[in-house]
PDB file of C-alpha atoms in Angstrom:
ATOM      1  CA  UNK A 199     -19.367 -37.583 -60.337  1.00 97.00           C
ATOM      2  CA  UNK A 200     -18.443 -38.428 -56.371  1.00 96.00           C
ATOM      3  CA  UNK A 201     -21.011 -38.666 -53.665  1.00 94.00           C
ATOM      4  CA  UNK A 202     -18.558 -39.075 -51.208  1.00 88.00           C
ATOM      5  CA  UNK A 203     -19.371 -37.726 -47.586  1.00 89.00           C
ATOM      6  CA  UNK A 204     -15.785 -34.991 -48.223  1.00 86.00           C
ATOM      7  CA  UNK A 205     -14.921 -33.236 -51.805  1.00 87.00           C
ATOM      8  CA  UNK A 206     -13.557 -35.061 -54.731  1.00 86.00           C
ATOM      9  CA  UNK A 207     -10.888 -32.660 -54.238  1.00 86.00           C
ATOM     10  CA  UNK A 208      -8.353 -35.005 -55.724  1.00 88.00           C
ATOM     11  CA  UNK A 209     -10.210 -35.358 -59.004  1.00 92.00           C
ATOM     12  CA  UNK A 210     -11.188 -31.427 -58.971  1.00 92.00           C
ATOM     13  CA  UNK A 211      -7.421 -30.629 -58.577  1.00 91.00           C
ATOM     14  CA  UNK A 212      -6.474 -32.889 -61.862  1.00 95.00           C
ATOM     15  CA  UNK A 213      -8.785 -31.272 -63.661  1.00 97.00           C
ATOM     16  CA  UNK A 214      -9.479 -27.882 -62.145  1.00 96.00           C
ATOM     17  CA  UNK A 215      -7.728 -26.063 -65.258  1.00 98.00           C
ATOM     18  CA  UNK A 216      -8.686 -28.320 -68.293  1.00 98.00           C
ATOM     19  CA  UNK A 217     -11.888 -28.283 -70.300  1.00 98.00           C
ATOM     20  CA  UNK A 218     -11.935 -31.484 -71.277  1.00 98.00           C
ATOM     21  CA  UNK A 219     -13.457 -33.461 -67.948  1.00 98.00           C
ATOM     22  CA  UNK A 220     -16.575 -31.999 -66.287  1.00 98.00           C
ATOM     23  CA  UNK A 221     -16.044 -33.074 -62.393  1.00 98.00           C
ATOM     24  CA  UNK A 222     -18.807 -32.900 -60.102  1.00 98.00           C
ATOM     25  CA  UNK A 223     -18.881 -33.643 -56.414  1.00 96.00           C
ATOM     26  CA  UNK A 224     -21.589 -33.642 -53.790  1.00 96.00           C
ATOM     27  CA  UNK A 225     -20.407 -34.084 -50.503  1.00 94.00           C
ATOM     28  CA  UNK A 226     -21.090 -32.911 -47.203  1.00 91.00           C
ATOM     29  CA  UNK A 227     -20.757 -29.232 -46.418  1.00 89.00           C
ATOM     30  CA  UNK A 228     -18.632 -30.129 -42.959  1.00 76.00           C
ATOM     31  CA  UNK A 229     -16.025 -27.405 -42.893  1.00 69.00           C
ATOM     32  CA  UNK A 230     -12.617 -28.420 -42.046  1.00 66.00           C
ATOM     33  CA  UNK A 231     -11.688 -31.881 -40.864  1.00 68.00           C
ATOM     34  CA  UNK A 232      -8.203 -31.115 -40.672  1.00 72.00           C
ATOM     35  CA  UNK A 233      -5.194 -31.130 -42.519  1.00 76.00           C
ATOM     36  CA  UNK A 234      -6.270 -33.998 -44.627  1.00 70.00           C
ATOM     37  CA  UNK A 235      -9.547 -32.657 -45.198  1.00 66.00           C
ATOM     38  CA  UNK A 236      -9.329 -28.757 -45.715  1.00 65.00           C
ATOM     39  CA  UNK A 237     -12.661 -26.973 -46.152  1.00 62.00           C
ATOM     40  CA  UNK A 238     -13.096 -26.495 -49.840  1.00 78.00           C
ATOM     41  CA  UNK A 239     -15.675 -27.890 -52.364  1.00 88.00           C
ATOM     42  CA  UNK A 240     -17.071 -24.398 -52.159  1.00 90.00           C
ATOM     43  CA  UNK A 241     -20.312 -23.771 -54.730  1.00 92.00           C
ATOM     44  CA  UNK A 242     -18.088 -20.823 -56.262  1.00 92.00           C
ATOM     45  CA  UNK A 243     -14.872 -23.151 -56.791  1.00 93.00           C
ATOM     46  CA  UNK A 244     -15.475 -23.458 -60.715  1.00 96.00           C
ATOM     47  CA  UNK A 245     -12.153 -23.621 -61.771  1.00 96.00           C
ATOM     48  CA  UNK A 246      -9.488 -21.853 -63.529  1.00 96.00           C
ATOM     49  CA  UNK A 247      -8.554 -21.101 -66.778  1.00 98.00           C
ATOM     50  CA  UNK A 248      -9.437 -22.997 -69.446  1.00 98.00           C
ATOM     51  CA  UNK A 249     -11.354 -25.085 -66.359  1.00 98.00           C
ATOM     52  CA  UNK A 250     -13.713 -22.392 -66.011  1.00 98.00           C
ATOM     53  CA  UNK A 251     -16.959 -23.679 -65.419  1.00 97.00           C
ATOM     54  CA  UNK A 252     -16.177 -27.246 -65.385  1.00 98.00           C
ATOM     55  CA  UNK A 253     -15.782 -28.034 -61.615  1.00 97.00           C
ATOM     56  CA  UNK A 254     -19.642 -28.415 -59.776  1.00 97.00           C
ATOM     57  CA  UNK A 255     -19.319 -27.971 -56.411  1.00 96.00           C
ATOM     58  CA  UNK A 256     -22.577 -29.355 -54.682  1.00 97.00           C
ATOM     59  CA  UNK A 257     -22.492 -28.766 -50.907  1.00 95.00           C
ATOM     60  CA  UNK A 258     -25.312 -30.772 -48.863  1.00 95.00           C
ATOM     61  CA  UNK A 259     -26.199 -30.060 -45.816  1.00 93.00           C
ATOM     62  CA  UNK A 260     -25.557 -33.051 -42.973  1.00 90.00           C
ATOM     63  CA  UNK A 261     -28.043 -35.744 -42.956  1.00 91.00           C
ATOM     64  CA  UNK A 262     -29.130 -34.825 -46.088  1.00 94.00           C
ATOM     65  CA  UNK A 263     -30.203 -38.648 -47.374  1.00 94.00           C
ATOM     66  CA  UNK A 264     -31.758 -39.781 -49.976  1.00 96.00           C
ATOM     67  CA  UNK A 265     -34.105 -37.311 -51.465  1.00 97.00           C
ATOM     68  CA  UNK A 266     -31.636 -34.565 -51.395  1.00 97.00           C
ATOM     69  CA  UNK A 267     -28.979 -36.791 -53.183  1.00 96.00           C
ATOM     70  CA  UNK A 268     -31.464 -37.424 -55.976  1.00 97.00           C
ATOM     71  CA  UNK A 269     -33.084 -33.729 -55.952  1.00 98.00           C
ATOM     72  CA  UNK A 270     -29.189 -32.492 -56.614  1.00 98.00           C
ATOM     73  CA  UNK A 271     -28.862 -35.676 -59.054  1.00 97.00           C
ATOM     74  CA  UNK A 272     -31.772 -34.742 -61.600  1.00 98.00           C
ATOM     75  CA  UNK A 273     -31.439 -31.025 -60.737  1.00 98.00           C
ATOM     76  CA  UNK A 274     -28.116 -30.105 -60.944  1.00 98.00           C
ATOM     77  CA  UNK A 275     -25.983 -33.166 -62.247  1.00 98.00           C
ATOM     78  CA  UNK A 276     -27.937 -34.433 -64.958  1.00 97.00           C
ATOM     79  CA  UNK A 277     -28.798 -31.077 -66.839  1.00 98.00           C
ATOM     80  CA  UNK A 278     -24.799 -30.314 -66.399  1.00 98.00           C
ATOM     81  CA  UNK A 279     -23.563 -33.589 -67.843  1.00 97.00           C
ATOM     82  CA  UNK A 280     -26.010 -33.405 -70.619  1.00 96.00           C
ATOM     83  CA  UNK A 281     -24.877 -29.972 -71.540  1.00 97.00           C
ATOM     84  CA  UNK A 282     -20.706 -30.695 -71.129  1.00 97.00           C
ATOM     85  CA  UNK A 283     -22.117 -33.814 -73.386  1.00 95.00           C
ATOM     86  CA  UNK A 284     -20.246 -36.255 -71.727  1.00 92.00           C
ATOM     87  CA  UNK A 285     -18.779 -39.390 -73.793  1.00 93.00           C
ATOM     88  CA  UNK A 286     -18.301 -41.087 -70.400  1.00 95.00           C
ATOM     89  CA  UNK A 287     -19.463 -41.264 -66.765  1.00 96.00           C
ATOM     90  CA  UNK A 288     -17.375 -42.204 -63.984  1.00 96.00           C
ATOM     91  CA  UNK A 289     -19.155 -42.416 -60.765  1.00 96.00           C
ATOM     92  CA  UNK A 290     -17.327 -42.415 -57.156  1.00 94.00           C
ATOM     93  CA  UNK A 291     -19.341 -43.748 -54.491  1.00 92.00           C
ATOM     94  CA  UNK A 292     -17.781 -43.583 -50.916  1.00 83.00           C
ATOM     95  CA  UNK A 293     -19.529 -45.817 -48.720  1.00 87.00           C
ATOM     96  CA  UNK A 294     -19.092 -42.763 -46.015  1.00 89.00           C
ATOM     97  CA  UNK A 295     -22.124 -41.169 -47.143  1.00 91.00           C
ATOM     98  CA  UNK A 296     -24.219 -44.149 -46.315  1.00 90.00           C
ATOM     99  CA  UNK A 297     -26.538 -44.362 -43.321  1.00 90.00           C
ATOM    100  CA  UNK A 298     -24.682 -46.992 -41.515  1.00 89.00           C
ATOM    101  CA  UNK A 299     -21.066 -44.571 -41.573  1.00 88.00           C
ATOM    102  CA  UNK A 300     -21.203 -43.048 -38.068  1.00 83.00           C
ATOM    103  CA  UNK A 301     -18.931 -40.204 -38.765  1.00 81.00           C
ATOM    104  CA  UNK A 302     -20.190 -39.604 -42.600  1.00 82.00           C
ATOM    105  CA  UNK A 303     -23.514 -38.829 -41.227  1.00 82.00           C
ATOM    106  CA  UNK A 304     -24.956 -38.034 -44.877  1.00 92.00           C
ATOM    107  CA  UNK A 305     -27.587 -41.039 -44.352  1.00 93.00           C
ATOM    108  CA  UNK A 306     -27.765 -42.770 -47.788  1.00 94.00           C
ATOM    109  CA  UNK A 307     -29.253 -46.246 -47.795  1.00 94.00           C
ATOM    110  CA  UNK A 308     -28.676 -48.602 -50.480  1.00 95.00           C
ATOM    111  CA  UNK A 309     -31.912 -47.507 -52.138  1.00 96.00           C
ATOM    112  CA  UNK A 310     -30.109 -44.189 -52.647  1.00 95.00           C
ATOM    113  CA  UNK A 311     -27.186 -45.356 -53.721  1.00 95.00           C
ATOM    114  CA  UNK A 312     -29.377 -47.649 -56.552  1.00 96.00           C
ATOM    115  CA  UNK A 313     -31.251 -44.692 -57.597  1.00 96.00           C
ATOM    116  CA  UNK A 314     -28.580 -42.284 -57.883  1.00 96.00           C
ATOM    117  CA  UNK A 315     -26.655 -44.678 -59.981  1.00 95.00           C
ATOM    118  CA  UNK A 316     -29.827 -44.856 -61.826  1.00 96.00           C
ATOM    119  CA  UNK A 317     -30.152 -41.339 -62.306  1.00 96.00           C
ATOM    120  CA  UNK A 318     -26.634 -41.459 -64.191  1.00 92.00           C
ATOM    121  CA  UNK A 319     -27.252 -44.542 -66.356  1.00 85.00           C
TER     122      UNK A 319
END
């Protein structure tokens, strides 16, 4: 799971064809940075293949803060990682998203951050 401010695009593309990890990333929906961050993260990017199904996308809007990170949280992310039935949880937090990043802009304070990382214990 990464709540970074840009798509876990790295993670998505290790496991974009494999069944075996569920990756989920909600970042902002910003469109193209730039060559070193393409637009992608796209709701319909599920992956391929085997993969099928096992990449969540979760676009948020900018300046979404803290209730939209924990709407998505008990929504989206924890009904999908109790159906994969996950044996293990990593969780990427990129200090972008928080309120105090001026160009991340996705306004998490640290009582988001706590509660979404309470939402996945």
């Amino acid at each position: 799971i990464d709540i970074d401010v840009h798509y876990g695009n790295g993670t998505a593309d290790g496991f974009y064809r494999s069944n075996k990890v569920l990756t989920i990333s909600l970042h902002m929906n910003h469109g193209s940075w730039g060559p070193s961050h393409p637009q992608s993260g796209a709701h319909n990017e599920l992956g391929e293949g085997d993969g099928f199904g096992y990449n969540l996308n979760i676009p948020l809007p900018n300046g979404s803060g803290n209730r939209s990170y924990e709407y998505a949280m008990q929504e989206l992310v924890v009904p999908a990682v109790h159906k994969f039935g996950a044996n293990m949880i990593v969780l990427v937090v990129g200090q972008d998203s928080s309120a105090f990043d001026p160009n991340g802009r996705q306004c998490l304070t640290m009582d988001g951050y706590r509660e979404v990382a309470c939402i996945v214990r």
